[in-house]
Every structure is written in C-alpha cells, then in structure tokens.
Short mmCIF file of C-alpha atoms and ligand atoms in Angstrom, two decimals:
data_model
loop_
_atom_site.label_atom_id
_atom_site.label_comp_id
_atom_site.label_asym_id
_atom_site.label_seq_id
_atom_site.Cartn_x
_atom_site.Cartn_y
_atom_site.Cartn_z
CA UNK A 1120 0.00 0.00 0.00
CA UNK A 1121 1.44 3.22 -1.08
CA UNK A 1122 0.99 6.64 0.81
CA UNK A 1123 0.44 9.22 -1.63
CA UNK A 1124 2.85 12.10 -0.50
CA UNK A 1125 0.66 14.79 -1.17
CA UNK A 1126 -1.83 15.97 0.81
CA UNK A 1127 -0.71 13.83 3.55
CA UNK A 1128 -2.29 14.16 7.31
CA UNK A 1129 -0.87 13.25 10.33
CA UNK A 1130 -2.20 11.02 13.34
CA UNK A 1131 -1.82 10.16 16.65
CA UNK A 1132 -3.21 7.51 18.36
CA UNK A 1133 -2.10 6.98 22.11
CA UNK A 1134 -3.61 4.39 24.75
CA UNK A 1135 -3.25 4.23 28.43
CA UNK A 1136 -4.08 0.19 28.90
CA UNK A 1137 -7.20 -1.79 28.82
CA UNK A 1138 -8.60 -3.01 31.36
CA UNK A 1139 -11.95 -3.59 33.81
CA UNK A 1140 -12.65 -0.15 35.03
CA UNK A 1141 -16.07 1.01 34.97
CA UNK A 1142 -17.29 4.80 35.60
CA UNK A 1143 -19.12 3.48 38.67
CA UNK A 1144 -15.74 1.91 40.10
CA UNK A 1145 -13.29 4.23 39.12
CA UNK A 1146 -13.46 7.50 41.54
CA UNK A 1147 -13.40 10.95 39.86
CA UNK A 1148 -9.27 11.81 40.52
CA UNK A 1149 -8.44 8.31 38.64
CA UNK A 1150 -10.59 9.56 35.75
CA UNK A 1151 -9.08 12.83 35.77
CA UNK A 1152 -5.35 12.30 35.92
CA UNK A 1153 -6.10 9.40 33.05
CA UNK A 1154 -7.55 11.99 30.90
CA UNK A 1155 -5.53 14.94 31.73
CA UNK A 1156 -2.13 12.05 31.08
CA UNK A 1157 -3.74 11.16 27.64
CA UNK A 1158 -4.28 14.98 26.59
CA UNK A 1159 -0.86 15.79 27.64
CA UNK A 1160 0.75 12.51 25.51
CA UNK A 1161 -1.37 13.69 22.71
CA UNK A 1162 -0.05 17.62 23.03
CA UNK A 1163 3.42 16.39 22.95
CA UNK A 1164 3.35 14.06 19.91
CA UNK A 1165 1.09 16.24 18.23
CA UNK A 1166 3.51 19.08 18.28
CA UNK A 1167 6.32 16.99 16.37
CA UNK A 1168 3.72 16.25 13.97
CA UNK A 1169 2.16 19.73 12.78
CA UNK A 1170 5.70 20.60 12.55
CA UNK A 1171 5.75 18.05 9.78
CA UNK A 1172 8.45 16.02 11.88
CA UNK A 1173 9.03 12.66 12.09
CA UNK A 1174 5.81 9.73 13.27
CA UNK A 1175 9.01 7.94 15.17
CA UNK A 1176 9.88 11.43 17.70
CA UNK A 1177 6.19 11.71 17.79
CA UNK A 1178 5.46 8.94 19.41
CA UNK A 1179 8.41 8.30 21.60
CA UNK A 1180 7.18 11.68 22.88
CA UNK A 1181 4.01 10.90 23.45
CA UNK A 1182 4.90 7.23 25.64
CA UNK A 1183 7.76 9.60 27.77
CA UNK A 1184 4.90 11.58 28.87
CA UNK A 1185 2.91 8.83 30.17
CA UNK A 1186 5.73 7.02 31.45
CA UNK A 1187 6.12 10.10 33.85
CA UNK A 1188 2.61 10.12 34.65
CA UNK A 1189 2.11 8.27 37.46
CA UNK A 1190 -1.11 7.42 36.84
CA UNK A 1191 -0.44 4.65 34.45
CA UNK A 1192 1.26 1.17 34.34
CA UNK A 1193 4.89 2.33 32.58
CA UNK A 1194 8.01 4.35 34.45
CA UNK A 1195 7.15 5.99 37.68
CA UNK A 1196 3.28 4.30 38.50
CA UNK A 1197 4.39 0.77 37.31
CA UNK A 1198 2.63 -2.68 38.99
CA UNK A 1199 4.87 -4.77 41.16
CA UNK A 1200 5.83 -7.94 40.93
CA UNK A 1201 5.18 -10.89 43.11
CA UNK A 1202 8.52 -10.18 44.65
CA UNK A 1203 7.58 -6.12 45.01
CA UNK A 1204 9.53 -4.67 42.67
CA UNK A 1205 9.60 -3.27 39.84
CA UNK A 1206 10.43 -4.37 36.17
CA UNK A 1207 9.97 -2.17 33.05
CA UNK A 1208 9.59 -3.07 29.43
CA UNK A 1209 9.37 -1.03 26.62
CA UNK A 1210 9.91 -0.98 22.37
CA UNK A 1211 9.96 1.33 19.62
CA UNK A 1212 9.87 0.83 15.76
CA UNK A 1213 9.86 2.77 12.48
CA UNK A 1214 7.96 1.31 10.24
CA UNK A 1215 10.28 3.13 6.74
CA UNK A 1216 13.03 1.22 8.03
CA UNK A 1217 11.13 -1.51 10.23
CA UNK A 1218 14.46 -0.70 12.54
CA UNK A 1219 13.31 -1.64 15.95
CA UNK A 1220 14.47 -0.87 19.92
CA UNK A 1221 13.13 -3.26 22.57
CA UNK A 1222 14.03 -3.18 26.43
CA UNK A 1223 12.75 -5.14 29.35
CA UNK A 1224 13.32 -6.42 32.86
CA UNK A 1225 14.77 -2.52 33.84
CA UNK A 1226 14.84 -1.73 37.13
CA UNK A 1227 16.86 1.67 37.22
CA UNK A 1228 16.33 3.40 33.93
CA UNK A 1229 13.98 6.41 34.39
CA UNK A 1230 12.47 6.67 31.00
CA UNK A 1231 12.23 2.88 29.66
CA UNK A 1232 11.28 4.18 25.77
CA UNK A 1233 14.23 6.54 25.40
CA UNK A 1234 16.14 3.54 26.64
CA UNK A 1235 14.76 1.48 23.38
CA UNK A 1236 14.95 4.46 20.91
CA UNK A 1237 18.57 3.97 22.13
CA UNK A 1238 18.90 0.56 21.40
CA UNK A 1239 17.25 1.65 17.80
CA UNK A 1240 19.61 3.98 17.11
CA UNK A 1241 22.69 2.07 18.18
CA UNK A 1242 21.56 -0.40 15.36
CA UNK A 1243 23.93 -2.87 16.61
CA UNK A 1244 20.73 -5.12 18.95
CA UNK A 1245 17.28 -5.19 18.70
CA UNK A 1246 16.30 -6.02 21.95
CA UNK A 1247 18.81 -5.66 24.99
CA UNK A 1248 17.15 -7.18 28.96
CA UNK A 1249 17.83 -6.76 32.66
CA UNK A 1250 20.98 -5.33 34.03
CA UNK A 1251 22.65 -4.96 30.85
CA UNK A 1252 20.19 -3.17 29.72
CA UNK A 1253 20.35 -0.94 32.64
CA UNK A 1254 24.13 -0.99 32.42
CA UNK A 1255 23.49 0.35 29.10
CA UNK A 1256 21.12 3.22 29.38
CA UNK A 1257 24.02 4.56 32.71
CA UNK A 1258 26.56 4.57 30.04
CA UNK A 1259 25.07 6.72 27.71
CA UNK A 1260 24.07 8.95 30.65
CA UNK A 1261 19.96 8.30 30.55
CA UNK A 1262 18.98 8.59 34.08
CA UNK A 1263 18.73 6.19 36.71
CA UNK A 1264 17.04 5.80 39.70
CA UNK A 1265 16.50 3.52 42.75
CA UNK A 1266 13.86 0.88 41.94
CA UNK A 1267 11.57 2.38 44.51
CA UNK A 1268 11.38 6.09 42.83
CA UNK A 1269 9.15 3.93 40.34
CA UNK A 1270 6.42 2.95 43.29
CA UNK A 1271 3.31 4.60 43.99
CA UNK A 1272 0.87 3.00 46.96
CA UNK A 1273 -2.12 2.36 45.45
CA UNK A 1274 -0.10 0.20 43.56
CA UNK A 1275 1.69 -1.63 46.78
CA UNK A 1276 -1.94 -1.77 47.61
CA UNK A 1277 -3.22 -3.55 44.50
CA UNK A 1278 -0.80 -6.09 44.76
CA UNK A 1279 -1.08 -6.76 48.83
CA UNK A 1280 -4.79 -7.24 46.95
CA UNK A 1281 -4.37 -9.27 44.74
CA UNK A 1282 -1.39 -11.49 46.97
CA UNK A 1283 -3.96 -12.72 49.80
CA UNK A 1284 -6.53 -13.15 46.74
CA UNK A 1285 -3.76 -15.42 46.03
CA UNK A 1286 -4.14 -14.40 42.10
CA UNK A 1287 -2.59 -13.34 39.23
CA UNK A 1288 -3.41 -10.27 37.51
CA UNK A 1289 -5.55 -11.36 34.86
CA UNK A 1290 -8.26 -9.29 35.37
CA UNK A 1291 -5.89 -6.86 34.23
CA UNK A 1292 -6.75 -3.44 35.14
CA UNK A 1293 -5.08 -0.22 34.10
CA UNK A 1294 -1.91 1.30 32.29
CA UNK A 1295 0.53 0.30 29.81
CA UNK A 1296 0.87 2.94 27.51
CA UNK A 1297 1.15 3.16 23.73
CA UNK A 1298 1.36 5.24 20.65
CA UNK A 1299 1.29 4.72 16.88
CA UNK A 1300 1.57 7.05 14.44
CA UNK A 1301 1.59 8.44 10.79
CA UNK A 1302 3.53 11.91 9.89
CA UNK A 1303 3.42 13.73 6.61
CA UNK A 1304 5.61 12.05 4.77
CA UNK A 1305 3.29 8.64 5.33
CA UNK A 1306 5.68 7.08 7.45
CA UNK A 1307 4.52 5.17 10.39
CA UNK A 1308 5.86 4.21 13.99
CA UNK A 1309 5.19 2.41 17.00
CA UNK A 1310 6.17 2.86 20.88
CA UNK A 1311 4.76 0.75 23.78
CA UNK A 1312 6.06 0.47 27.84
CA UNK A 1313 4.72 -0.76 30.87
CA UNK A 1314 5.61 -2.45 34.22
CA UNK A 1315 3.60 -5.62 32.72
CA UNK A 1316 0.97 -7.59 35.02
CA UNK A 1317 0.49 -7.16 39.22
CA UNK A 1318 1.96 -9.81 40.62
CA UNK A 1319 3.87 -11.34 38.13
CA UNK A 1320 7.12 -13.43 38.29
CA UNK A 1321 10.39 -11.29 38.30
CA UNK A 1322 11.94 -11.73 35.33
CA UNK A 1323 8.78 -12.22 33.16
CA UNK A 1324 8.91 -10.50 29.91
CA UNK A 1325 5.09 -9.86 28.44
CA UNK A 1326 4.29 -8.68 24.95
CA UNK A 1327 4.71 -4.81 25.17
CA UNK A 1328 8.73 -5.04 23.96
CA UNK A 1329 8.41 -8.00 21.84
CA UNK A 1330 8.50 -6.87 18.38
CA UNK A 1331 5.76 -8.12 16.56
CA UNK A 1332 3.41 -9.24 19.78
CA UNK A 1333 2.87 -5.96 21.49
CA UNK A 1334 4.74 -3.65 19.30
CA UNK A 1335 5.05 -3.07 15.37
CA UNK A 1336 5.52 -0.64 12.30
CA UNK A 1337 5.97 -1.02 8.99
CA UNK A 1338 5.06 1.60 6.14
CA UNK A 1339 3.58 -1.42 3.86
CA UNK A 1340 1.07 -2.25 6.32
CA UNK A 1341 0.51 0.13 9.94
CA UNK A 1342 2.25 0.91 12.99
CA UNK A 1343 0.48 -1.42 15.89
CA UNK A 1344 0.40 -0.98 20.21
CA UNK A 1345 -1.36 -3.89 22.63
CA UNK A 1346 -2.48 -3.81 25.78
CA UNK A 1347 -4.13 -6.98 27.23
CA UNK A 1348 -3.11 -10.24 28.94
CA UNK A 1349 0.29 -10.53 27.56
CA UNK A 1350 0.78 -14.01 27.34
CA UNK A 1351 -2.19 -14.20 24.84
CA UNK A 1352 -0.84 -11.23 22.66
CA UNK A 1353 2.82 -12.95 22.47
CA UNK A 1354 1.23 -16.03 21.29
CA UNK A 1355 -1.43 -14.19 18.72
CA UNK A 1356 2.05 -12.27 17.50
CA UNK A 1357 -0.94 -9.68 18.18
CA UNK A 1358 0.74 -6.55 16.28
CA UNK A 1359 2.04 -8.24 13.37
CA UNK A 1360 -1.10 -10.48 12.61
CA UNK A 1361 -2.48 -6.84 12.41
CA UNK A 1362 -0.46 -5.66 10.27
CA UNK A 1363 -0.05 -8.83 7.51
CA UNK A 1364 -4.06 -8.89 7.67
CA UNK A 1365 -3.55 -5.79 6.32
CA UNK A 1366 -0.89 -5.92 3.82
CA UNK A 1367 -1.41 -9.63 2.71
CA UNK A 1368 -4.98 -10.05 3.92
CA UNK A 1369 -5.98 -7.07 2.20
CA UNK A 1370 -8.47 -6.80 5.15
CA UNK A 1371 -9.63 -2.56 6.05
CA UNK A 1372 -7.15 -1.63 9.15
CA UNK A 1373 -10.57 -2.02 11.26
CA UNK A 1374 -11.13 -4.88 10.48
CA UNK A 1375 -7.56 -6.58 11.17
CA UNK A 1376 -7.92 -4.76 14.45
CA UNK A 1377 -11.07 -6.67 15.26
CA UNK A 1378 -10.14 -9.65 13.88
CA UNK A 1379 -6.79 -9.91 15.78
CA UNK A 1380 -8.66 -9.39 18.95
CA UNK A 1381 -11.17 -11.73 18.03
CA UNK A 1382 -8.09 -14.33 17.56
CA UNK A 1383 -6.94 -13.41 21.07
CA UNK A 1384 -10.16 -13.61 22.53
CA UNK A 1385 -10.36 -17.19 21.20
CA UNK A 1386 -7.16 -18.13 22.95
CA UNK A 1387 -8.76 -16.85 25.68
CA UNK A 1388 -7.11 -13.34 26.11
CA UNK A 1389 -8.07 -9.44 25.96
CA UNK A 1390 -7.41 -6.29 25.70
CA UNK A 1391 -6.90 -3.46 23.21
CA UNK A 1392 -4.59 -2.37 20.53
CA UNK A 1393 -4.53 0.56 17.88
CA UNK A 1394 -3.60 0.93 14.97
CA UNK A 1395 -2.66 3.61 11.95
CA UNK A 1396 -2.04 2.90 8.39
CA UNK A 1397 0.92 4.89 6.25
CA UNK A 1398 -2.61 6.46 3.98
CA UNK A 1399 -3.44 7.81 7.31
CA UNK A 1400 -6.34 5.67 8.59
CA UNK A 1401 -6.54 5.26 12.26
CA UNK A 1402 -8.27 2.23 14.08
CA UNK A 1403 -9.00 1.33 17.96
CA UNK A 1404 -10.88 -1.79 19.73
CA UNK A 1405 -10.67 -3.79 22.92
CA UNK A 1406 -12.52 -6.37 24.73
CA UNK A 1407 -12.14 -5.63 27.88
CA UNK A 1408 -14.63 -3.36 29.88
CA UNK A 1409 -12.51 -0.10 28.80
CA UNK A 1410 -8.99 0.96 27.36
CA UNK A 1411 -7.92 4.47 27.89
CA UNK A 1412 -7.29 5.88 24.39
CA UNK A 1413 -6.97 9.14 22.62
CA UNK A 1414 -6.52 10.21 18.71
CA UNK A 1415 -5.44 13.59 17.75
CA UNK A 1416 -4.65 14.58 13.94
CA UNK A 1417 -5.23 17.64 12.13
CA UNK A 1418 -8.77 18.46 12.95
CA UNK A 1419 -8.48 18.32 16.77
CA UNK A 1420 -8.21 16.05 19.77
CA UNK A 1421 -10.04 12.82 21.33
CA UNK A 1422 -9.82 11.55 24.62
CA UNK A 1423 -12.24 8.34 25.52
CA UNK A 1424 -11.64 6.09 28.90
CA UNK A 1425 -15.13 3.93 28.68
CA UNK A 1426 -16.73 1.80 25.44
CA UNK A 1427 -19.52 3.41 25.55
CA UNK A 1428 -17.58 6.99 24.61
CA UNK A 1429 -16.64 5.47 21.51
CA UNK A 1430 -17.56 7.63 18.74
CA UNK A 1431 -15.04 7.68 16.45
N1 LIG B 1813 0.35 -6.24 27.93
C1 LIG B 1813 1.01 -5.91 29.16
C2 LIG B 1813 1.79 -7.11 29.62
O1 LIG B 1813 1.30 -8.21 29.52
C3 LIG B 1813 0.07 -5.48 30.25
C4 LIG B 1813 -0.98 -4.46 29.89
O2 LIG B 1813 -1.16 -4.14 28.75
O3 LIG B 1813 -1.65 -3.96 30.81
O4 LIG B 1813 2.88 -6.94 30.14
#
C-alpha cells in the first residue's frame, strides 16, 4: 500500500491500557489524571507532527509523557511484581526502516522508551534485557534511579490485593501505555512500555517489547500498540497479525484490528490495541470493559476512557 505524499495528514493515536474499570468503580481523581495524562501525551506528539516532523519522535514523545505520569502502568506508577519490585519493558519501531528498539526487565532506567529508541539507534541489537540493559542506558548517561522512585501506593496496595486473593493479575486493570503514528511524509511508527501484570514473576517478559506481539511498524502495512493479557498477545504475534491482515490479507485496518482481537479472545485473552495505516487511517478496539485511548490529527483532539464513549 502506497501513501500518496501529497496531501498527507498526520495522526496520533495513544492508549493508556485496557482493562476492567467502569465509571461506577473508578473515583473521579483516577478519571481525571487518566484523561488529563492522555491529553498531555497527545499535546506532545502532536507538536512533532504539525511541525511536519518525524511519526518515530512523535510517538516516543508521546509514551515519555505517560511514562512520567504516574497514573499509568509504565516508568514511575508501574505494577509490582510478586517479589515487590519493579520491572519495566518497553519498544519502539519505524515502520520506513522496520528498525526496531526493545528493552525489558529494567529496574533503574527512568524513561524505559528513550532507553529502546537507544537501542534503535545504536543499530547494533534489537532487543537488549535486565541489568545490561540498565548498564546500558548509565553509560550513555539516561537517568537512573532507585527501583523504589518507580512505586506509587495504590499500587503496593493492589498487589497486597491481589497477593492474599492469592491471584494473578488477569483481570488486568489499568496502564501500559502506547502510541502509533503516521507523519506527513506517510511514514509510520510504534512505541509501547509498561511495568507488565500485578503480581507477576520477576523476570517475566510480556508482549509490550516483543517486536511483533505488542509492538510493530511497517510503512507497507501500519504501525500497531497492545495492551491486554500478555501471554495471549505474544502467542497471537498480536501486532504483526495486524499488520499482515492488512498488507497480505488485504483486510480494512478495522477490520484486522477486530479480527486480531477476536483471535486473542479465542485463545482466551483481551485487551486493546490501535492501529494507523501509512494512507493515514486510524483504528481502535478492545474487549475488555474499557482501554484508555486518545486520537489527535489535524482536525483536533479525542480523549475516551469507557466503550460506551466510543464515537469515532
Ligand atoms: N500487555 C502488558 C503485559 O502483559 C500489560 C498491559 O497491557 O496492561 O505486560
């Protein structure tokens, strides 16, 4: 699929994480500080884009600003694991070059995506994990900081929950953040991070910095982000079945969306993903209850927490 280069319009589509929350359950500062996190990813991607800029700055921009904002599942605001720490994982990809930057298992590294734009850039790896990584991101001066900088209570809290539950997060609930996007020039890109599931094993890597599961660009088909139950996502290859639907399937970018959920779903997984195509089409679905989510091009901004906002 070819992008004609004229008259070419950006997009930005950013999510926050699927998950169960319902207006009723979530109370009103939650719903605030998840809009008010989406608007500001939005602002900051969308402001490398109307400069005609690059889809790839855009949307590492846009995941740094929700990695700072604590009210979502990536950098500072991150779930724990069973142990009660924390563990960060995070990708990037460019969909002209389909050059890619994945990171996971950090436990120092402030900002988790600049960490895999890193790893992009170097060239060298594709995907660099744990204290190497960390290693890493200190020797090309990113910030660190101690693991516990990352933790918020409610948080502590959700896993003390979920611990004498004696569960695993799989009714996942709120956070990893994503962003996908298409700049001027038709080119498309892809940046996802999180702290993964409450309560799961240290050392487990889920789908968010595995290219082609929770994270994936290319300008013949769409730049993808997932959120959902991990494990089902990684063995959909969520992102990429998206995207050969697409180009090979010849399905409408809506359509792959829902059908790649509907895939997961029968594995027995959900959650979300979106999607944008290099001709500028943008898609979003999810099967859980709600998935934070916001779309901002040309023509304005969108910000939608709940299904029932969804007017596209
Ligand atoms: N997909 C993420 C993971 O499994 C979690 C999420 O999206 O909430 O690590």
């Amino acid at each position: 699929m070819a992008a004609a280069m004229t008259d070419m319009r950006w997009r930005l589509v950013v999510h926050g994480g699927a998950g169960s929350m319902r207006p009723e359950r979530l109370d009103p500062e939650q719903e605030r500080c998840a809009r008010a996190g989406l608007e500001a990813a939005l602002e900051a991607g969308a402001a490398i884009l109307e400069k005609r800029e690059d889809a790839l700055d855009a949307v590492q921009a846009a995941v740094r600003v929700l990695e700072e904002d604590s009210c979502f599942n990536a950098g500072r605001g991150s779930v724990l694991t069973a142990t009660g720490c924390i563990e960060l994982d995070a990708a990037i990809m460019d969909g002209r070059t389909r050059a890619a930057g994945a990171v996971a298992g950090l436990r120092t590294t402030r900002a988790p995506i600049d960490l895999a734009r890193l790893v992009l850039d170097e060239g060298q790896h594709v995907f660099v994990s744990g204290k190497g990584a960390d290693e890493l991101a200190r020797n090309h001066g990113l910030e660190q900081v101690e693991n516990g900088w990352f933790e918020v209570p409610e948080r502590r809290r959700q896993l003390e929950e979920l611990l004498a539950a004696g569960g695993f997060d799989d009714e996942i609930k709120y956070g990893t953040v994503g962003a996908v996007a298409v700049d001027v020039d038709g080119h498309v890109a892809a940046a996802t991070s999180t702290g993964g599931l409450t309560a799961k094993r240290w050392g487990r890597v889920g789908d968010s910095p595995l290219i082609g599961a929770g994270t994936y660009a290319s300008d013949s088909s769409a730049a993808v982000s997932a959120t959902g139950s991990g494990e089902y996502f990684i063995r959909a290859v969520a992102a990429h079945q998206l995207a050969d639907r697409v180009r090979i399937g010849g399905q409408s970018l809506q359509d792959a969306l829902d059908s790649t959920l509907a895939d997961i779903a029968a594995l027995g997984g959900k959650g979300g993903l979106i999607a944008v195509a290099p001709d500028g089409d943008a898609a979003w679905g999810f099967t859980t209850p709600a998935m934070y989510r916001g779309m901002a091009d040309s023509s304005g901004r969108t910000v939608h927490l709940y299904s029932e906002e969804d007017e596209r």
